[in-house]
Amino acid sequence: MDRIKTLLPGIMVATIVGMAALFLSEHYGAPAMLFALLLGIAMSFLHHGTQCKTGIEFTASTILRIGVALLGLRIAFGDLVALGWKTGLLLVVAIMSTILLGVVLAKAFGLQKRFGVLTGGAVGICGASAAMAISAVLPDSKDKDRDTLLTIIGVTALSTMAMVVYPIIAGMLELDETATSIFLGGTIHDVAQVVGAGYSVSEQTGVLATLTKLVRVALLMPVVVCILLVLRMNLDKSSHAKAPGIPLFLIGFVILMSINSMVALPEALTTISADISRFALVIAIAAIGMKSNLSQLLTVGVKPILLLVLETVWIAGLILVCLPYL
C-alpha cells in the first residue's frame, strides 16, 4: 500500500499529460506521442524535488515495458508470410543496414555507438516505440534519457514529414499500388503515419502499407535480442556497464504474438489491447519528457539530427532501389 501511495502521484500526472496529448492529437491532427513529449518537457519541474518523481520514473520504465509487450497482440506470424519472402528479406536487410549505418556514422561523428544503435533501430523499425524498447535494454548512462528523448523527437518529426512527402514521391515515380504500399510501409517510421500516408493514396494501399509496417514491428524483438547478445559480447569497449539479461517485456511480447498467431482472438480484445498499448506508450513518453533536462538537448549540436536524417534517406533509398526486384 505504501508503494502504491508513493507511485500514484507521478503516475497520475503522467496519465493526465497523456490524456491531454491524445485530446490535442485528435483535434489538431499531429502525433499524440509528439504532443506527449512536448507537454512532458513543459512539466519537467515535477520530476525535480517533488513527490511525483518516483511515479514518473516508474511510468517511464515499467509502464513503457507493458506498452511494448502488448504490441505483440497486434501481430501474427501469418503477417510475415503474407508479404512473401522477398519483401520480408528486403525489410530485414533494410533494418539491419540502417542500424549498421547508424553505428558507423555515430563513430564518424564522434558520438557513442549505442546512440547509433538507438537511432538506427528507431528509423529502421517503428519510430518512437522502437526507440523506447531499445533504450530499455541499453546499459544505463548519464546521457541515456537525453539520447532517447532526442531520438523520439527526431523520428517523430521525420515521420510526420514523410507522411506528406512520400506519397508525392511515389506518384512522381509512378509506382503501382503494391510498390507504393511497400515503399510507405517499409520506410515511414511510425505506424500512425504509415496509416495516414497509405490511406491518403487509396484504401487498398493503406491496408497493404499497414501490413508491411506491422512486419517491421514484428522484427523489433529479434533486433532487441541481437542487441542484448552484442552487449553480452561487450562490443562497446568504452563501457564497463553490465549487459542486461533478457527483459520480461521481451518474453511477454513473444508470448502474446504467439497466442495471436495460434488462436483467433476476439476483435474486441485485440482492439482494447491496442488502445491500452498506445495509451501506455503515450504516458510513458510524457514521463520521459518530464525526466528530461531541456538544457542538455540544446547542447547536442546538429550531428545527432544529421545522423537521423541520413538514416532516413538511406532506408528510403534502399527500398526504392530494390522495389523493381520484388
CSV table of C-alpha atoms in Angstrom, one decimal:
chain,number,residue,atom,x,y,z
A,1,MET,CA,0.0,0.0,0.0
A,2,ASP,CA,2.9,2.4,0.8
A,3,ARG,CA,4.4,1.6,-2.5
A,4,ILE,CA,1.2,2.5,-4.3
A,5,LYS,CA,0.9,5.8,-2.4
A,6,THR,CA,4.5,6.6,-3.4
A,7,LEU,CA,3.9,5.8,-7.1
A,8,LEU,CA,0.4,7.2,-7.6
A,9,PRO,CA,1.1,11.0,-7.8
A,10,GLY,CA,3.7,10.6,-10.6
A,11,ILE,CA,1.5,8.0,-12.5
A,12,MET,CA,-1.5,10.3,-12.2
A,13,VAL,CA,0.5,13.3,-13.5
A,14,ALA,CA,1.8,11.3,-16.5
A,15,THR,CA,-1.7,10.0,-17.2
A,16,ILE,CA,-3.2,13.5,-17.2
A,17,VAL,CA,-0.5,14.7,-19.6
A,18,GLY,CA,-1.1,11.7,-21.8
A,19,MET,CA,-4.8,12.3,-21.9
A,20,ALA,CA,-4.1,16.0,-22.8
A,21,ALA,CA,-1.8,14.8,-25.6
A,22,LEU,CA,-4.4,12.5,-27.0
A,23,PHE,CA,-7.0,15.3,-26.9
A,24,LEU,CA,-4.7,17.6,-28.8
A,25,SER,CA,-3.8,14.9,-31.3
A,26,GLU,CA,-7.5,14.2,-32.1
A,27,HIS,CA,-8.3,17.9,-32.6
A,28,TYR,CA,-5.2,19.2,-34.4
A,29,GLY,CA,-4.0,16.1,-36.3
A,30,ALA,CA,-0.4,16.0,-35.0
A,31,PRO,CA,1.1,12.8,-33.5
A,32,ALA,CA,0.0,12.1,-29.9
A,33,MET,CA,3.5,11.0,-29.0
A,34,LEU,CA,4.9,14.3,-30.0
A,35,PHE,CA,2.4,16.2,-28.0
A,36,ALA,CA,3.0,14.0,-25.0
A,37,LEU,CA,6.7,14.6,-25.3
A,38,LEU,CA,6.4,18.4,-25.5
A,39,LEU,CA,3.9,18.6,-22.7
A,40,GLY,CA,6.1,16.3,-20.6
A,41,ILE,CA,9.1,18.6,-21.2
A,42,ALA,CA,7.0,21.6,-20.2
A,43,MET,CA,6.1,19.8,-16.9
A,44,SER,CA,9.7,18.6,-16.2
A,45,PHE,CA,9.8,20.7,-13.0
A,46,LEU,CA,7.5,18.0,-11.4
A,47,HIS,CA,10.4,15.5,-11.6
A,48,HIS,CA,12.8,17.5,-9.5
A,49,GLY,CA,12.3,17.5,-5.8
A,50,THR,CA,8.6,16.6,-5.7
A,51,GLN,CA,6.6,13.6,-4.6
A,52,CYS,CA,5.9,12.8,-8.2
A,53,LYS,CA,9.4,11.8,-9.0
A,54,THR,CA,9.1,8.0,-8.1
A,55,GLY,CA,5.9,7.6,-10.0
A,56,ILE,CA,7.2,9.4,-13.1
A,57,GLU,CA,10.3,7.1,-13.2
A,58,PHE,CA,8.0,4.1,-12.8
A,59,THR,CA,5.9,5.2,-15.7
A,60,ALA,CA,8.9,5.9,-17.9
A,61,SER,CA,10.2,2.3,-17.3
A,62,THR,CA,7.7,-0.3,-16.2
A,63,ILE,CA,4.6,1.1,-17.9
A,64,LEU,CA,6.7,1.6,-21.0
A,65,ARG,CA,7.6,-2.1,-21.0
A,66,ILE,CA,4.0,-3.1,-20.6
A,67,GLY,CA,3.0,-1.0,-23.6
A,68,VAL,CA,5.8,-2.5,-25.8
A,69,ALA,CA,4.8,-6.1,-24.7
A,70,LEU,CA,1.2,-5.5,-25.6
A,71,LEU,CA,2.3,-4.7,-29.2
A,72,GLY,CA,2.6,-8.5,-29.6
A,73,LEU,CA,-1.2,-8.8,-29.8
A,74,ARG,CA,-1.2,-6.7,-33.0
A,75,ILE,CA,1.0,-9.1,-34.9
A,76,ALA,CA,0.7,-12.7,-36.1
A,77,PHE,CA,3.2,-15.0,-37.8
A,78,GLY,CA,0.8,-15.0,-40.7
A,79,ASP,CA,1.6,-11.4,-41.3
A,80,LEU,CA,5.2,-12.3,-42.0
A,81,VAL,CA,4.1,-14.9,-44.6
A,82,ALA,CA,1.6,-12.8,-46.4
A,83,LEU,CA,4.1,-10.4,-47.9
A,84,GLY,CA,6.3,-13.1,-49.4
A,85,TRP,CA,9.9,-14.0,-48.7
A,86,LYS,CA,11.4,-11.4,-51.0
A,87,THR,CA,9.7,-8.5,-49.3
A,88,GLY,CA,10.4,-9.9,-45.9
A,89,LEU,CA,14.1,-10.3,-46.7
A,90,LEU,CA,14.2,-6.7,-48.0
A,91,LEU,CA,12.8,-5.4,-44.7
A,92,VAL,CA,15.3,-7.4,-42.7
A,93,VAL,CA,18.2,-6.1,-44.8
A,94,ALA,CA,16.8,-2.5,-44.6
A,95,ILE,CA,16.5,-2.6,-40.8
A,96,MET,CA,19.9,-4.2,-40.2
A,97,SER,CA,21.7,-2.0,-42.7
A,98,THR,CA,20.1,1.1,-41.2
A,99,ILE,CA,21.3,0.1,-37.7
A,100,LEU,CA,24.8,-0.7,-39.0
A,101,LEU,CA,24.9,2.7,-40.8
A,102,GLY,CA,23.9,4.4,-37.6
A,103,VAL,CA,26.8,2.8,-35.7
A,104,VAL,CA,29.3,3.7,-38.4
A,105,LEU,CA,28.0,7.3,-38.7
A,106,ALA,CA,27.9,7.7,-34.9
A,107,LYS,CA,31.5,6.7,-34.7
A,108,ALA,CA,32.4,9.0,-37.6
A,109,PHE,CA,30.6,11.9,-35.9
A,110,GLY,CA,32.3,11.3,-32.6
A,111,LEU,CA,29.1,10.1,-30.9
A,112,GLN,CA,28.6,6.9,-28.9
A,113,LYS,CA,28.0,3.7,-30.9
A,114,ARG,CA,24.9,3.0,-28.7
A,115,PHE,CA,23.4,6.2,-29.9
A,116,GLY,CA,23.8,4.9,-33.5
A,117,VAL,CA,22.1,1.7,-32.5
A,118,LEU,CA,19.2,3.6,-30.8
A,119,THR,CA,18.6,5.9,-33.8
A,120,GLY,CA,19.1,3.2,-36.4
A,121,GLY,CA,16.6,0.9,-34.7
A,122,ALA,CA,14.1,3.7,-34.3
A,123,VAL,CA,14.4,4.7,-38.0
A,124,GLY,CA,14.5,1.1,-39.3
A,125,ILE,CA,11.7,-0.4,-37.2
A,126,CYS,CA,8.9,1.6,-35.7
A,127,GLY,CA,10.0,5.0,-34.6
A,128,ALA,CA,9.3,6.1,-31.0
A,129,SER,CA,8.1,2.6,-29.9
A,130,ALA,CA,11.4,1.1,-31.1
A,131,ALA,CA,13.4,3.8,-29.5
A,132,MET,CA,11.9,3.2,-26.2
A,133,ALA,CA,12.2,-0.6,-26.4
A,134,ILE,CA,15.8,-0.4,-27.4
A,135,SER,CA,16.6,2.2,-24.8
A,136,ALA,CA,15.0,-0.1,-22.2
A,137,VAL,CA,17.7,-2.7,-22.8
A,138,LEU,CA,20.7,-0.5,-23.2
A,139,PRO,CA,23.0,0.0,-20.2
A,140,ASP,CA,22.3,3.0,-18.0
A,141,SER,CA,24.4,6.1,-18.6
A,142,LYS,CA,24.2,9.8,-17.8
A,143,ASP,CA,23.1,10.6,-21.4
A,144,LYS,CA,20.6,7.7,-21.9
A,145,ASP,CA,17.5,9.7,-21.2
A,146,ARG,CA,18.7,12.7,-23.3
A,147,ASP,CA,19.6,10.4,-26.2
A,148,THR,CA,16.2,8.6,-26.0
A,149,LEU,CA,14.3,11.9,-25.9
A,150,LEU,CA,16.3,13.4,-28.8
A,151,THR,CA,15.7,10.2,-30.9
A,152,ILE,CA,11.9,10.3,-30.2
A,153,ILE,CA,11.7,13.9,-31.2
A,154,GLY,CA,13.7,13.4,-34.4
A,155,VAL,CA,12.0,10.3,-35.7
A,156,THR,CA,8.5,11.7,-34.9
A,157,ALA,CA,9.3,14.9,-36.8
A,158,LEU,CA,10.8,13.0,-39.8
A,159,SER,CA,7.9,10.5,-39.8
A,160,THR,CA,5.4,13.3,-39.9
A,161,MET,CA,7.2,14.9,-42.9
A,162,ALA,CA,7.5,11.5,-44.6
A,163,MET,CA,3.7,11.0,-44.3
A,164,VAL,CA,3.2,14.1,-46.5
A,165,VAL,CA,6.2,13.8,-48.9
A,166,TYR,CA,6.5,10.0,-49.6
A,167,PRO,CA,3.0,9.6,-51.3
A,168,ILE,CA,4.1,12.5,-53.6
A,169,ILE,CA,7.4,10.8,-54.4
A,170,ALA,CA,5.5,7.5,-55.1
A,171,GLY,CA,3.2,9.4,-57.5
A,172,MET,CA,6.2,11.1,-59.2
A,173,LEU,CA,7.9,7.7,-59.7
A,174,GLU,CA,4.6,6.2,-61.0
A,175,LEU,CA,4.8,3.3,-58.6
A,176,ASP,CA,2.0,0.8,-58.7
A,177,GLU,CA,-0.3,0.1,-55.7
A,178,THR,CA,1.8,-2.8,-54.3
A,179,ALA,CA,5.1,-0.9,-54.8
A,180,THR,CA,3.7,2.2,-53.2
A,181,SER,CA,2.4,0.2,-50.2
A,182,ILE,CA,5.8,-1.5,-49.6
A,183,PHE,CA,7.6,1.9,-50.0
A,184,LEU,CA,5.3,3.6,-47.5
A,185,GLY,CA,5.2,0.7,-45.0
A,186,GLY,CA,8.9,-0.1,-45.3
A,187,THR,CA,10.3,3.4,-44.8
A,188,ILE,CA,8.0,5.6,-42.7
A,189,HIS,CA,9.0,5.4,-39.0
A,190,ASP,CA,5.7,5.4,-37.0
A,191,VAL,CA,2.6,3.2,-37.5
A,192,ALA,CA,0.2,6.1,-37.3
A,193,GLN,CA,2.0,8.0,-40.1
A,194,VAL,CA,2.1,4.9,-42.3
A,195,VAL,CA,-1.7,4.5,-41.9
A,196,GLY,CA,-2.1,8.2,-42.8
A,197,ALA,CA,0.1,8.1,-45.8
A,198,GLY,CA,-1.3,4.8,-47.1
A,199,TYR,CA,-4.9,5.7,-46.9
A,200,SER,CA,-4.2,9.1,-48.4
A,201,VAL,CA,-3.4,7.2,-51.6
A,202,SER,CA,-6.1,4.6,-51.6
A,203,GLU,CA,-7.8,2.2,-49.2
A,204,GLN,CA,-6.0,-0.9,-50.6
A,205,THR,CA,-2.7,0.9,-50.3
A,206,GLY,CA,-3.5,1.8,-46.7
A,207,VAL,CA,-4.2,-1.9,-45.9
A,208,LEU,CA,-1.0,-3.2,-47.6
A,209,ALA,CA,1.2,-0.4,-46.2
A,210,THR,CA,0.0,-1.1,-42.7
A,211,LEU,CA,0.6,-4.8,-43.1
A,212,THR,CA,4.2,-4.1,-44.3
A,213,LYS,CA,4.7,-1.8,-41.3
A,214,LEU,CA,3.4,-4.5,-38.9
A,215,VAL,CA,6.0,-6.9,-40.3
A,216,ARG,CA,8.7,-4.3,-39.4
A,217,VAL,CA,7.2,-4.0,-35.9
A,218,ALA,CA,7.4,-7.8,-35.6
A,219,LEU,CA,11.1,-7.6,-36.2
A,220,LEU,CA,11.5,-5.3,-33.2
A,221,MET,CA,12.0,-8.2,-30.7
A,222,PRO,CA,14.6,-10.1,-32.8
A,223,VAL,CA,16.6,-6.9,-33.1
A,224,VAL,CA,16.4,-6.3,-29.3
A,225,VAL,CA,17.7,-9.8,-28.8
A,226,CYS,CA,20.6,-9.2,-31.1
A,227,ILE,CA,21.4,-6.0,-29.2
A,228,LEU,CA,21.4,-7.9,-26.0
A,229,LEU,CA,23.7,-10.5,-27.4
A,230,VAL,CA,26.1,-7.8,-28.7
A,231,LEU,CA,26.1,-6.2,-25.2
A,232,ARG,CA,26.9,-9.5,-23.7
A,233,MET,CA,29.9,-9.8,-26.1
A,234,ASN,CA,31.0,-6.4,-24.8
A,235,LEU,CA,31.3,-4.9,-28.3
A,236,ASP,CA,31.3,-1.4,-26.8
A,237,LYS,CA,34.7,-1.4,-25.2
A,238,SER,CA,34.2,2.1,-23.9
A,239,SER,CA,31.5,0.9,-21.5
A,240,HIS,CA,32.0,-1.2,-18.4
A,241,ALA,CA,28.3,-1.4,-17.7
A,242,LYS,CA,26.9,-4.9,-17.2
A,243,ALA,CA,24.8,-6.1,-20.1
A,244,PRO,CA,21.2,-6.7,-19.1
A,245,GLY,CA,19.5,-10.0,-19.2
A,246,ILE,CA,16.5,-10.9,-21.3
A,247,PRO,CA,13.8,-8.5,-20.1
A,248,LEU,CA,10.3,-9.7,-19.2
A,249,PHE,CA,8.7,-7.4,-21.7
A,250,LEU,CA,10.5,-9.2,-24.5
A,251,ILE,CA,9.2,-12.5,-23.3
A,252,GLY,CA,5.7,-11.1,-22.9
A,253,PHE,CA,5.8,-9.7,-26.5
A,254,VAL,CA,6.8,-13.1,-27.9
A,255,ILE,CA,4.2,-15.0,-25.9
A,256,LEU,CA,1.4,-12.6,-26.9
A,257,MET,CA,2.4,-12.7,-30.5
A,258,SER,CA,2.4,-16.5,-30.4
A,259,ILE,CA,-1.1,-16.5,-28.8
A,260,ASN,CA,-2.3,-14.2,-31.5
A,261,SER,CA,-0.9,-16.4,-34.2
A,262,MET,CA,-2.3,-19.7,-32.9
A,263,VAL,CA,-5.7,-18.5,-31.6
A,264,ALA,CA,-8.4,-16.5,-33.3
A,265,LEU,CA,-8.8,-13.8,-30.6
A,266,PRO,CA,-12.0,-11.7,-30.5
A,267,GLU,CA,-11.6,-8.4,-32.3
A,268,ALA,CA,-12.8,-6.5,-29.2
A,269,LEU,CA,-9.9,-8.0,-27.2
A,270,THR,CA,-7.2,-7.0,-29.8
A,271,THR,CA,-8.7,-3.6,-30.2
A,272,ILE,CA,-8.7,-3.0,-26.4
A,273,SER,CA,-5.1,-4.3,-26.1
A,274,ALA,CA,-4.0,-2.0,-28.9
A,275,ASP,CA,-5.7,1.0,-27.2
A,276,ILE,CA,-4.1,0.1,-23.9
A,277,SER,CA,-0.7,-0.3,-25.5
A,278,ARG,CA,-0.9,3.0,-27.3
A,279,PHE,CA,-2.0,4.8,-24.1
A,280,ALA,CA,0.8,3.2,-22.1
A,281,LEU,CA,3.3,4.3,-24.6
A,282,VAL,CA,1.9,7.9,-24.7
A,283,ILE,CA,2.0,8.3,-20.9
A,284,ALA,CA,5.5,6.7,-20.8
A,285,ILE,CA,6.8,9.2,-23.4
A,286,ALA,CA,5.2,12.0,-21.3
A,287,ALA,CA,7.1,10.7,-18.3
A,288,ILE,CA,10.3,10.5,-20.3
A,289,GLY,CA,9.7,14.2,-21.2
A,290,MET,CA,9.3,15.0,-17.5
A,291,LYS,CA,12.6,13.4,-16.7
A,292,SER,CA,14.4,15.4,-19.4
A,293,ASN,CA,16.7,18.3,-19.0
A,294,LEU,CA,15.9,20.7,-21.8
A,295,SER,CA,19.2,22.5,-21.5
A,296,GLN,CA,21.0,19.2,-22.3
A,297,LEU,CA,19.1,18.9,-25.6
A,298,LEU,CA,20.2,22.4,-26.6
A,299,THR,CA,23.8,21.4,-26.3
A,300,VAL,CA,23.9,18.3,-28.5
A,301,GLY,CA,24.5,20.2,-31.8
A,302,VAL,CA,23.5,19.2,-35.3
A,303,LYS,CA,25.3,15.9,-35.6
A,304,PRO,CA,22.6,13.7,-34.0
A,305,ILE,CA,19.9,15.4,-36.2
A,306,LEU,CA,22.1,14.8,-39.3
A,307,LEU,CA,22.6,11.2,-38.3
A,308,LEU,CA,18.8,10.7,-38.1
A,309,VAL,CA,18.3,12.4,-41.5
A,310,LEU,CA,20.9,10.3,-43.2
A,311,GLU,CA,19.5,7.1,-41.8
A,312,THR,CA,16.0,8.1,-43.0
A,313,VAL,CA,17.4,8.9,-46.5
A,314,TRP,CA,19.3,5.5,-46.6
A,315,ILE,CA,16.3,3.3,-45.8
A,316,ALA,CA,14.0,5.2,-48.2
A,317,GLY,CA,16.6,5.0,-51.0
A,318,LEU,CA,17.3,1.3,-50.4
A,319,ILE,CA,13.7,0.3,-50.6
A,320,LEU,CA,13.1,2.4,-53.7
A,321,VAL,CA,16.2,0.8,-55.4
A,322,CYS,CA,15.1,-2.7,-54.6
A,323,LEU,CA,11.4,-2.4,-55.4
A,324,PRO,CA,11.8,-3.5,-59.1
A,325,TYR,CA,13.3,-6.8,-58.0
A,326,LEU,CA,10.4,-7.9,-55.8
